[in-house]
Amino acid sequence: MSTITALVAKELQLTDIQVTAVLELFEQGCTIPFIARYRKEATGSLDETVVMAIRDRSEKIQELIKRKTAILESLAERELLTDELKAAIENAQTMTVLEDAYLPYRPKRKTRASVAAAKGLEPLAEKLLAQLDDFDPEKEAVIFLSEEKGVRSVDEALAGAQDILAERFSEDMEARQQTRKIFARKSVLTSACVKGKEAEGANYRDYFEWNEPAAAMPSHRLLAVFRGEREGFLSVSVEPSEEECLSLLKRLFVRGTNAASRLVAEAAADGYKRLLRPSMENELRNALKKRADAEAIRVFAGNVKEILMAPPMGQKATLAIDPGLRTGCKVVCLDAQGNLLHNDVIFPHTGERQRGDAGRKILELVERYGIQAIAVGNGTAGRETESFVRELGLPAGIVVASVNESGASIYSASEVARKEFPDHDVTVRGAVSIGRRLMDPMAELVKIDPKSIGVGQYQHDVDQKELKQSLDDVVVSCVNAVGVEVNTASQEILSYVSGLNKQVAGQMIKYREANGAFESRDALRKVPRLGPKTFEQAAGFLRIHGGKNPLDSSAVHPENYSTVEHMAKDLKCTVADLMTSPELRSKIELTRFVSDKAGLPTLKDILQELAKPGRDPRRAFEAFAFDPAIREIRDLQVGMILPGIVTNVTAFGAFVDVGVHQDGLLHVSRMSDSFVENPQAFLKPGQQVKVAVLEIDEQRKRISLSMKKHDLGKHDLGKHDLGTEGPPDKARRGNTERSSKHEAKPDLSLGSLFREKFAERSAEKFAEQSPQKLAKKDLQKGH
C-alpha cells in the first residue's frame, strides 16, 4: 500500500495522507460520492474528480505490481532470474518499461533466431558482434558447418548468426526506448483506399490519400481512419522515417567498417524492418487509439452529464405526444407523479376533419385531467405536431415544450418498460417516457443505457470497459449530486444512489409498497439487505420530504443530526427554526461545534444545507419554443436569426436544433468573437441559444450557423429580415481553430465542415495530454 500511495501522491501532486485516506476509505467500502461529500476532513476536501483519479491510478499501479509478480515467478521457475534482471523489473515504473525488460526472456514461439540458436550459431553471432578488424566472417563460419544440424553452407551459417543478432537488437531495451521516442514524435499516419473499394468506401473519401503527423492528429480523425481500416476500406500505416531509425540502430550496434560490421549493420536493418518496426507501430497505434478513446469518452461523458443535469419542469400533470404522420400521434396523460392515467391516438396530419377531431380531443383531455404542461417528442412530425398544439387556444399558463426523444424507443422496448407497463405496447411506453423527460430528465434517462441518450459518437469504437466506467461514474455523480426522493423514486434511479444496487433498491420498493411511505431515514434500516454500511453510504443522498425529522429532506447526514440538534439547543430553538430563520443561523459559531465527527468543512456544508435543505443543483426550468414560421429546411434563408437548442458539443463545434428536423453546425470558429479553445466549456447540450444562418445546402441537408456578434448583429434578434447579403467573406470570418504547424488553415466551407460529421460521425478532440496530466491540471485549478 505504501508503494501505491507514494506513486499516486507523486503523480497527482497530493500528500501521502490524502491518498492513504482515500484508499483506506475505499477498502472500507465507501463510494466516491460519499467520500467527497461526507469525509472531507479525512481527505483534505478532495472533490469527486480527484477521488476518481486516485481510484483509477491506484488500480493501474496494482495491475503493474501484479504483472511484476507474475514475471518474477516465471523467471524464477525457468532459472533465468539474476540480481540485475530482478532489479530492472522491480524498478520499472510503467508497463512499457517492464515489458521491455522482460521481452528477451519471454517464452517465444519458434522464430528464425531460435532455429539458428538450435543449430549452434550463437557463438558465431557473438564473434560477429565483436566486430574485430582481424576477424574473417566467412573463414570463421566454416567452423559451424554441420550436415547434422542443417548448416550446409557459409551463407547459411552467417544468415543464421544475423537472425540471432536481428532479434537481439529488436529486443534491446535502449534500442526500443530510443526508437519508441522517434515513433512517438515523428511518425506520420498515412491512409489510402483499398483497391477496388472506392465506391463502397465513399464515406471515407477524405482519407483515400491522407497523411498527417500522428502526434498532432485530432482524436476524431484518428478514430475515423481506424474505423475505415477496420471496415476494410482504408489501408493505414503509422511510422517515421526509416532512415532515421536505421541510423539510430547503427549508432547503437555498429562499431566499425570491417566485414563483420557490415554484417552487423545488415542484421540491424533486418531486425528493424522485420521485427522492431512492426512492434513499434503496433505500440504507437495502441497509444494513439488509447488517447483518442480517452478524449472521445471525456467529451461523451461531459455531454451525458449536461443532459442528465438538464432543468426539470417539476411535478405537473402532463400530456405527452409521440408524434407521427400516417400512423397518428400517440397521446398519454400523466399525473404530477408521472403515473399513466389515459392513452389515446390522434391524427392531426391526415386531413382537416381528423385535425379538427384531434384538436377537440386534446382540449377535452387537458380539461379532464387538469393538464399543466404538454410535451411533444421531436421526432418525425414533431414540429408540425407542436405547431398544431400551440394553435389550439390552450388555457393560459400551460407549458408546451419540444422534448428530445433520443433513446425513448430503447426504453419502450426494455425489460424495465415491460415490467412497468405490461398491458401497453411500445408506442404508449414511448409517449410516457417523453412526458416524464419533461418533468424530470434524470429520473427518466437513468432507465436506459447512457450510450443511448443521443449525445455521443464513436461509442462502439472506443474501449467499452473504459466507456462504461466513465458513463457509470457520470450517472452516479449526477444522481447523488441532486439527491433522490425515496418515496417516489424508481428502482433504476435508486440503484445509482451511493451504496445501493438494483437488489437493495428493489427491496426498498417492495418495502415501500407493503408498508407505505417511509416516514424517516431511520426507517430505511428496516429494509431487508440494507445493512449499517449501506445505510451509512446512502442515507445522506436519500430525501424524505414531509417526514418526521425536517433534516431528512436535506443533505445533512444522519451521523451529524446530533450536531445540528446541539446548534438548535445552544440557540434555544428547534431544528425547524434553524432551517427557516437566517437570523438564527447567523448566530451559529461553527468553531464551537468542531468534533471528531465534524470538522469545519462538514460544518460549513451543514450550514449551507440548513439554508437551502435538499437544494437542487440543476438550473431552473425555462420553456423553449422554436420559431413558429420555421418548420422545414426549405423555410430557412441566409441571414435569419433563430432560437435553437444545442443538441451535441464536439471538438470542432456544436450542433444546434433550430426546428427543421436537421441540426445545424456551429463551427468552433463561429461560436464567439474571441478564441474558443474548448467548445464544451463554452456551450452545453440543452442550452438555449440564438444563431444566425450562414449557409444552407438543402439538397444535402446541411446548415451552417454562427453566434458571432458580427453575424447576429446584421439583423434585429428574433426577426426574419431575409435581406440580400450572403455569408460574410471568408477572410472576415475571424476566429479559426488553432492548428498544428503541420496543418493547413482549416477550410470553413459548408461542405468541408460537414464532411467530417458525415464521414466520421465524430465529435471528439485530440487528447494532447495524458490522463495523469489532465488530473494534475484539475487539481491545480480546484485546489
Short mmCIF file of N, CA, C and O in Angstrom, two decimals, residues 499-607:
data_model
loop_
_atom_site.label_atom_id
_atom_site.label_comp_id
_atom_site.label_asym_id
_atom_site.label_seq_id
_atom_site.Cartn_x
_atom_site.Cartn_y
_atom_site.Cartn_z
N GLY A 499 -23.90 3.47 -2.45
CA GLY A 499 -24.06 2.32 -1.58
C GLY A 499 -25.14 1.34 -1.98
O GLY A 499 -25.17 0.21 -1.51
N LEU A 500 -26.06 1.77 -2.86
CA LEU A 500 -27.17 0.89 -3.25
C LEU A 500 -26.86 0.17 -4.56
O LEU A 500 -25.96 0.55 -5.30
N ASN A 501 -27.62 -0.88 -4.84
CA ASN A 501 -27.58 -1.57 -6.11
C ASN A 501 -29.00 -1.96 -6.47
O ASN A 501 -29.95 -1.64 -5.74
N LYS A 502 -29.18 -2.64 -7.59
CA LYS A 502 -30.54 -2.95 -8.05
C LYS A 502 -31.28 -3.85 -7.06
O LYS A 502 -32.50 -3.71 -6.87
N GLN A 503 -30.54 -4.77 -6.43
CA GLN A 503 -31.19 -5.68 -5.49
C GLN A 503 -31.72 -4.94 -4.26
O GLN A 503 -32.88 -5.11 -3.87
N VAL A 504 -30.88 -4.11 -3.68
CA VAL A 504 -31.30 -3.36 -2.48
C VAL A 504 -32.39 -2.36 -2.86
O VAL A 504 -33.36 -2.17 -2.11
N ALA A 505 -32.22 -1.71 -4.02
CA ALA A 505 -33.24 -0.76 -4.48
C ALA A 505 -34.59 -1.47 -4.65
O ALA A 505 -35.65 -0.93 -4.30
N GLY A 506 -34.55 -2.69 -5.18
CA GLY A 506 -35.77 -3.46 -5.34
C GLY A 506 -36.42 -3.78 -4.00
O GLY A 506 -37.66 -3.73 -3.86
N GLN A 507 -35.59 -4.09 -3.00
CA GLN A 507 -36.11 -4.35 -1.65
C GLN A 507 -36.76 -3.10 -1.06
O GLN A 507 -37.78 -3.19 -0.37
N MET A 508 -36.19 -1.94 -1.36
CA MET A 508 -36.77 -0.68 -0.87
C MET A 508 -38.14 -0.44 -1.48
O MET A 508 -39.09 -0.02 -0.79
N ILE A 509 -38.26 -0.72 -2.78
CA ILE A 509 -39.55 -0.55 -3.46
C ILE A 509 -40.59 -1.50 -2.85
O ILE A 509 -41.73 -1.11 -2.57
N LYS A 510 -40.19 -2.76 -2.67
CA LYS A 510 -41.11 -3.74 -2.09
C LYS A 510 -41.55 -3.34 -0.69
O LYS A 510 -42.74 -3.45 -0.33
N TYR A 511 -40.61 -2.87 0.12
CA TYR A 511 -40.94 -2.44 1.49
C TYR A 511 -41.90 -1.25 1.46
O TYR A 511 -42.87 -1.19 2.23
N ARG A 512 -41.65 -0.33 0.54
CA ARG A 512 -42.50 0.87 0.42
C ARG A 512 -43.91 0.49 0.00
O ARG A 512 -44.90 1.03 0.51
N GLU A 513 -44.01 -0.46 -0.92
CA GLU A 513 -45.33 -0.90 -1.39
C GLU A 513 -46.10 -1.65 -0.29
O GLU A 513 -47.32 -1.54 -0.19
N ALA A 514 -45.35 -2.41 0.53
CA ALA A 514 -46.01 -3.21 1.57
C ALA A 514 -46.34 -2.39 2.82
O ALA A 514 -47.35 -2.66 3.49
N ASN A 515 -45.51 -1.40 3.14
CA ASN A 515 -45.66 -0.69 4.42
C ASN A 515 -46.01 0.79 4.28
O ASN A 515 -46.12 1.49 5.29
N GLY A 516 -46.14 1.27 3.07
CA GLY A 516 -46.43 2.68 2.89
C GLY A 516 -45.15 3.50 2.83
O GLY A 516 -44.03 2.98 2.93
N ALA A 517 -45.32 4.79 2.68
CA ALA A 517 -44.17 5.69 2.53
C ALA A 517 -43.28 5.66 3.76
O ALA A 517 -43.74 5.50 4.89
N PHE A 518 -41.97 5.81 3.52
CA PHE A 518 -41.01 5.92 4.62
C PHE A 518 -41.25 7.26 5.33
O PHE A 518 -41.33 8.31 4.70
N GLU A 519 -41.34 7.21 6.63
CA GLU A 519 -41.57 8.43 7.40
C GLU A 519 -40.28 9.08 7.87
O GLU A 519 -40.27 10.23 8.29
N SER A 520 -39.19 8.33 7.81
CA SER A 520 -37.90 8.87 8.24
C SER A 520 -36.78 8.08 7.59
O SER A 520 -36.98 6.95 7.11
N ARG A 521 -35.61 8.67 7.58
CA ARG A 521 -34.44 7.95 7.09
C ARG A 521 -34.14 6.73 7.97
O ARG A 521 -33.71 5.70 7.47
N ASP A 522 -34.38 6.88 9.22
CA ASP A 522 -34.08 5.78 10.13
C ASP A 522 -34.91 4.54 9.80
O ASP A 522 -34.47 3.41 10.04
N ALA A 523 -36.10 4.76 9.22
CA ALA A 523 -36.95 3.63 8.85
C ALA A 523 -36.33 2.78 7.74
O ALA A 523 -36.70 1.61 7.56
N LEU A 524 -35.37 3.36 7.02
CA LEU A 524 -34.70 2.60 5.96
C LEU A 524 -33.94 1.41 6.52
O LEU A 524 -33.71 0.42 5.80
N ARG A 525 -33.56 1.47 7.77
CA ARG A 525 -32.81 0.37 8.39
C ARG A 525 -33.63 -0.92 8.44
O ARG A 525 -33.06 -2.00 8.60
N LYS A 526 -34.95 -0.80 8.30
CA LYS A 526 -35.82 -1.98 8.36
C LYS A 526 -35.87 -2.73 7.04
O LYS A 526 -36.40 -3.83 6.98
N VAL A 527 -35.35 -2.12 5.98
CA VAL A 527 -35.39 -2.76 4.66
C VAL A 527 -34.43 -3.95 4.64
O VAL A 527 -33.26 -3.81 5.02
N PRO A 528 -34.90 -5.11 4.23
CA PRO A 528 -34.01 -6.29 4.14
C PRO A 528 -32.81 -6.01 3.25
O PRO A 528 -32.94 -5.35 2.21
N ARG A 529 -31.64 -6.47 3.66
CA ARG A 529 -30.38 -6.36 2.91
C ARG A 529 -29.80 -4.94 2.93
O ARG A 529 -28.79 -4.67 2.30
N LEU A 530 -30.47 -4.01 3.63
CA LEU A 530 -29.91 -2.67 3.75
C LEU A 530 -29.25 -2.57 5.14
O LEU A 530 -29.88 -2.15 6.12
N GLY A 531 -27.99 -3.00 5.19
CA GLY A 531 -27.28 -3.06 6.45
C GLY A 531 -26.69 -1.73 6.87
O GLY A 531 -26.85 -0.70 6.18
N PRO A 532 -25.98 -1.71 8.01
CA PRO A 532 -25.40 -0.47 8.56
C PRO A 532 -24.47 0.26 7.58
O PRO A 532 -24.53 1.49 7.47
N LYS A 533 -23.62 -0.50 6.86
CA LYS A 533 -22.68 0.14 5.94
C LYS A 533 -23.42 0.75 4.76
O LYS A 533 -23.12 1.87 4.33
N THR A 534 -24.40 0.03 4.24
CA THR A 534 -25.20 0.55 3.13
C THR A 534 -25.96 1.80 3.57
O THR A 534 -26.03 2.80 2.83
N PHE A 535 -26.52 1.77 4.77
CA PHE A 535 -27.23 2.93 5.29
C PHE A 535 -26.29 4.13 5.40
O PHE A 535 -26.65 5.25 5.00
N GLU A 536 -25.09 3.91 5.90
CA GLU A 536 -24.11 4.99 6.04
C GLU A 536 -23.83 5.64 4.69
O GLU A 536 -23.80 6.86 4.56
N GLN A 537 -23.62 4.80 3.65
CA GLN A 537 -23.26 5.32 2.34
C GLN A 537 -24.42 6.02 1.64
O GLN A 537 -24.22 6.98 0.91
N ALA A 538 -25.64 5.52 1.86
CA ALA A 538 -26.79 6.00 1.08
C ALA A 538 -27.61 7.10 1.74
O ALA A 538 -28.18 7.96 1.05
N ALA A 539 -27.71 7.08 3.05
CA ALA A 539 -28.69 7.91 3.76
C ALA A 539 -28.62 9.39 3.40
O ALA A 539 -29.65 10.05 3.20
N GLY A 540 -27.43 9.94 3.30
CA GLY A 540 -27.30 11.37 3.04
C GLY A 540 -27.79 11.80 1.68
O GLY A 540 -28.08 12.98 1.45
N PHE A 541 -27.90 10.84 0.75
CA PHE A 541 -28.32 11.16 -0.62
C PHE A 541 -29.80 10.85 -0.87
O PHE A 541 -30.30 11.10 -1.95
N LEU A 542 -30.46 10.29 0.14
CA LEU A 542 -31.88 9.98 0.04
C LEU A 542 -32.69 11.06 0.75
O LEU A 542 -32.33 11.49 1.85
N ARG A 543 -33.76 11.51 0.14
CA ARG A 543 -34.57 12.59 0.70
C ARG A 543 -35.96 12.06 1.10
O ARG A 543 -36.55 11.24 0.38
N ILE A 544 -36.45 12.55 2.22
CA ILE A 544 -37.83 12.25 2.63
C ILE A 544 -38.49 13.58 2.98
O ILE A 544 -38.27 14.14 4.05
N HIS A 545 -39.26 14.09 2.05
CA HIS A 545 -39.94 15.37 2.26
C HIS A 545 -41.23 15.14 3.05
O HIS A 545 -41.96 14.19 2.78
N GLY A 546 -41.47 16.00 4.01
CA GLY A 546 -42.67 15.88 4.83
C GLY A 546 -42.56 14.80 5.88
O GLY A 546 -43.58 14.38 6.44
N GLY A 547 -41.34 14.35 6.18
CA GLY A 547 -41.15 13.32 7.20
C GLY A 547 -41.15 13.89 8.60
O GLY A 547 -41.33 15.09 8.82
N LYS A 548 -40.92 13.00 9.56
CA LYS A 548 -40.94 13.42 10.97
C LYS A 548 -39.80 14.37 11.30
O LYS A 548 -39.96 15.31 12.08
N ASN A 549 -38.63 14.10 10.74
CA ASN A 549 -37.46 14.94 11.02
C ASN A 549 -37.21 15.85 9.83
O ASN A 549 -36.99 15.38 8.72
N PRO A 550 -37.22 17.17 10.02
CA PRO A 550 -37.01 18.08 8.88
C PRO A 550 -35.66 17.89 8.20
O PRO A 550 -35.51 18.20 7.02
N LEU A 551 -34.68 17.36 8.92
CA LEU A 551 -33.36 17.14 8.33
C LEU A 551 -33.38 16.02 7.30
O LEU A 551 -32.47 15.92 6.47
N ASP A 552 -34.40 15.18 7.33
CA ASP A 552 -34.49 14.07 6.37
C ASP A 552 -34.70 14.55 4.94
O ASP A 552 -34.52 13.79 4.00
N SER A 553 -35.07 15.80 4.77
CA SER A 553 -35.25 16.35 3.42
C SER A 553 -33.99 17.05 2.93
O SER A 553 -33.97 17.58 1.81
N SER A 554 -32.95 17.04 3.72
CA SER A 554 -31.72 17.75 3.40
C SER A 554 -30.58 16.77 3.11
O SER A 554 -30.74 15.56 3.20
N ALA A 555 -29.43 17.33 2.76
CA ALA A 555 -28.24 16.51 2.52
C ALA A 555 -27.41 16.36 3.80
O ALA A 555 -26.30 15.81 3.75
N VAL A 556 -27.91 16.82 4.93
CA VAL A 556 -27.22 16.59 6.20
C VAL A 556 -27.27 15.10 6.51
O VAL A 556 -28.35 14.50 6.50
N HIS A 557 -26.14 14.51 6.77
CA HIS A 557 -26.09 13.07 7.02
C HIS A 557 -26.62 12.78 8.43
O HIS A 557 -26.36 13.55 9.37
N PRO A 558 -27.35 11.66 8.58
CA PRO A 558 -27.87 11.32 9.92
C PRO A 558 -26.79 11.26 11.00
O PRO A 558 -27.09 11.54 12.17
N GLU A 559 -25.54 10.95 10.61
CA GLU A 559 -24.48 10.90 11.60
C GLU A 559 -24.20 12.28 12.21
O GLU A 559 -23.55 12.38 13.26
N ASN A 560 -24.70 13.34 11.56
CA ASN A 560 -24.49 14.70 12.05
C ASN A 560 -25.76 15.36 12.58
O ASN A 560 -25.77 16.56 12.87
N TYR A 561 -26.83 14.58 12.70
CA TYR A 561 -28.06 15.15 13.24
C TYR A 561 -27.84 15.70 14.65
O TYR A 561 -28.35 16.76 15.02
N SER A 562 -27.07 14.97 15.45
CA SER A 562 -26.84 15.41 16.83
C SER A 562 -26.12 16.75 16.87
O SER A 562 -26.37 17.57 17.76
N THR A 563 -25.26 16.99 15.89
CA THR A 563 -24.55 18.28 15.83
C THR A 563 -25.55 19.41 15.58
O THR A 563 -25.48 20.48 16.22
N VAL A 564 -26.48 19.19 14.65
CA VAL A 564 -27.49 20.22 14.36
C VAL A 564 -28.40 20.43 15.56
O VAL A 564 -28.77 21.57 15.90
N GLU A 565 -28.76 19.35 16.20
CA GLU A 565 -29.60 19.45 17.40
C GLU A 565 -28.88 20.23 18.50
O GLU A 565 -29.50 21.01 19.25
N HIS A 566 -27.57 20.04 18.59
CA HIS A 566 -26.75 20.78 19.56
C HIS A 566 -26.78 22.28 19.22
O HIS A 566 -26.88 23.14 20.12
N MET A 567 -26.68 22.60 17.92
CA MET A 567 -26.75 24.00 17.50
C MET A 567 -28.08 24.62 17.89
O MET A 567 -28.14 25.76 18.41
N ALA A 568 -29.17 23.88 17.64
CA ALA A 568 -30.50 24.40 17.97
C ALA A 568 -30.66 24.58 19.47
O ALA A 568 -31.20 25.60 19.93
N LYS A 569 -30.20 23.61 20.22
CA LYS A 569 -30.29 23.69 21.68
C LYS A 569 -29.51 24.88 22.20
O LYS A 569 -29.95 25.59 23.14
N ASP A 570 -28.34 25.13 21.60
CA ASP A 570 -27.49 26.23 22.02
C ASP A 570 -28.20 27.58 21.82
O ASP A 570 -27.97 28.54 22.57
N LEU A 571 -29.04 27.65 20.77
CA LEU A 571 -29.76 28.89 20.46
C LEU A 571 -31.18 28.88 21.02
O LEU A 571 -31.97 29.80 20.73
N LYS A 572 -31.50 27.82 21.78
CA LYS A 572 -32.82 27.70 22.40
C LYS A 572 -33.94 27.76 21.35
O LYS A 572 -34.90 28.53 21.47
N CYS A 573 -33.79 26.96 20.30
CA CYS A 573 -34.80 26.88 19.25
C CYS A 573 -34.87 25.44 18.74
O CYS A 573 -34.13 24.58 19.21
N THR A 574 -35.75 25.20 17.82
CA THR A 574 -35.85 23.86 17.23
C THR A 574 -35.02 23.78 15.95
O THR A 574 -34.61 24.81 15.38
N VAL A 575 -34.79 22.56 15.48
CA VAL A 575 -34.08 22.37 14.22
C VAL A 575 -34.87 23.02 13.08
O VAL A 575 -34.28 23.65 12.18
N ALA A 576 -36.20 22.89 13.12
CA ALA A 576 -37.04 23.50 12.08
C ALA A 576 -36.87 25.01 12.08
O ALA A 576 -36.86 25.65 11.02
N ASP A 577 -36.71 25.61 13.27
CA ASP A 577 -36.48 27.06 13.36
C ASP A 577 -35.18 27.45 12.67
O ASP A 577 -35.12 28.45 11.95
N LEU A 578 -34.14 26.64 12.89
CA LEU A 578 -32.85 26.91 12.25
C LEU A 578 -32.97 26.89 10.73
O LEU A 578 -32.32 27.67 10.03
N MET A 579 -33.80 25.99 10.21
CA MET A 579 -33.92 25.82 8.77
C MET A 579 -34.75 26.92 8.13
O MET A 579 -34.70 27.11 6.91
N THR A 580 -35.50 27.67 8.92
CA THR A 580 -36.36 28.72 8.36
C THR A 580 -35.90 30.13 8.71
O THR A 580 -36.38 31.10 8.12
N SER A 581 -34.94 30.25 9.64
CA SER A 581 -34.54 31.57 10.10
C SER A 581 -33.08 31.90 9.79
O SER A 581 -32.18 31.40 10.45
N PRO A 582 -32.83 32.78 8.81
CA PRO A 582 -31.46 33.21 8.52
C PRO A 582 -30.82 33.91 9.73
O PRO A 582 -29.61 33.81 9.95
N GLU A 583 -31.65 34.60 10.48
CA GLU A 583 -31.14 35.34 11.66
C GLU A 583 -30.56 34.37 12.68
O GLU A 583 -29.48 34.61 13.24
N LEU A 584 -31.27 33.28 12.94
CA LEU A 584 -30.77 32.28 13.90
C LEU A 584 -29.48 31.64 13.38
O LEU A 584 -28.52 31.44 14.12
N ARG A 585 -29.46 31.31 12.09
CA ARG A 585 -28.27 30.65 11.52
C ARG A 585 -27.05 31.56 11.58
O ARG A 585 -25.91 31.09 11.73
N SER A 586 -27.28 32.87 11.47
CA SER A 586 -26.15 33.81 11.51
C SER A 586 -25.48 33.85 12.88
O SER A 586 -24.35 34.32 13.02
N LYS A 587 -26.17 33.38 13.90
CA LYS A 587 -25.63 33.38 15.26
C LYS A 587 -24.79 32.14 15.58
O LYS A 587 -24.17 32.06 16.64
N ILE A 588 -24.79 31.17 14.67
CA ILE A 588 -24.06 29.93 14.93
C ILE A 588 -22.55 30.17 14.79
O ILE A 588 -22.08 30.66 13.76
N GLU A 589 -21.80 29.84 15.82
CA GLU A 589 -20.33 29.93 15.77
C GLU A 589 -19.81 28.52 15.49
O GLU A 589 -19.75 27.67 16.39
N LEU A 590 -19.43 28.28 14.26
CA LEU A 590 -19.08 26.92 13.84
C LEU A 590 -17.94 26.31 14.66
O LEU A 590 -17.93 25.10 14.92
N THR A 591 -16.97 27.13 15.05
CA THR A 591 -15.81 26.60 15.77
C THR A 591 -16.22 25.93 17.09
O THR A 591 -15.50 25.06 17.60
N ARG A 592 -17.36 26.30 17.63
CA ARG A 592 -17.81 25.72 18.89
C ARG A 592 -18.31 24.29 18.72
O ARG A 592 -18.45 23.55 19.69
N PHE A 593 -18.57 23.89 17.46
CA PHE A 593 -19.17 22.58 17.23
C PHE A 593 -18.22 21.61 16.53
O PHE A 593 -18.63 20.53 16.10
N VAL A 594 -16.96 22.02 16.40
CA VAL A 594 -15.96 21.12 15.79
C VAL A 594 -15.77 19.90 16.69
O VAL A 594 -15.62 20.02 17.91
N SER A 595 -15.80 18.72 16.08
CA SER A 595 -15.64 17.48 16.84
C SER A 595 -14.91 16.47 15.96
O SER A 595 -14.53 16.76 14.83
N ASP A 596 -14.70 15.27 16.49
CA ASP A 596 -14.05 14.22 15.72
C ASP A 596 -14.88 13.83 14.51
O ASP A 596 -14.35 13.42 13.48
N LYS A 597 -16.18 13.96 14.62
CA LYS A 597 -17.06 13.57 13.52
C LYS A 597 -17.30 14.68 12.51
O LYS A 597 -17.61 14.42 11.36
N ALA A 598 -17.18 15.91 12.96
CA ALA A 598 -17.49 17.03 12.08
C ALA A 598 -16.48 18.16 12.26
O ALA A 598 -16.46 18.83 13.29
N GLY A 599 -15.65 18.34 11.21
CA GLY A 599 -14.72 19.46 11.21
C GLY A 599 -15.34 20.65 10.51
O GLY A 599 -16.51 20.63 10.13
N LEU A 600 -14.56 21.70 10.31
CA LEU A 600 -15.10 22.91 9.70
C LEU A 600 -15.67 22.69 8.30
O LEU A 600 -16.73 23.25 7.98
N PRO A 601 -15.02 21.89 7.43
CA PRO A 601 -15.62 21.68 6.10
C PRO A 601 -17.02 21.09 6.18
O PRO A 601 -17.94 21.54 5.48
N THR A 602 -17.21 20.10 7.04
CA THR A 602 -18.53 19.48 7.19
C THR A 602 -19.51 20.46 7.81
O THR A 602 -20.68 20.54 7.39
N LEU A 603 -19.07 21.21 8.79
CA LEU A 603 -19.96 22.18 9.45
C LEU A 603 -20.41 23.26 8.46
O LEU A 603 -21.56 23.71 8.51
N LYS A 604 -19.53 23.69 7.59
CA LYS A 604 -19.92 24.69 6.57
C LYS A 604 -20.96 24.10 5.62
O LYS A 604 -21.91 24.79 5.22
N ASP A 605 -20.76 22.83 5.25
CA ASP A 605 -21.76 22.17 4.40
C ASP A 605 -23.11 22.10 5.10
O ASP A 605 -24.17 22.31 4.49
N ILE A 606 -23.08 21.78 6.40
CA ILE A 606 -24.32 21.68 7.17
C ILE A 606 -25.05 23.02 7.19
O ILE A 606 -26.27 23.09 7.00
N LEU A 607 -24.29 24.09 7.40
CA LEU A 607 -24.90 25.42 7.44
C LEU A 607 -25.54 25.77 6.10
O LEU A 607 -26.64 26.36 6.05
#
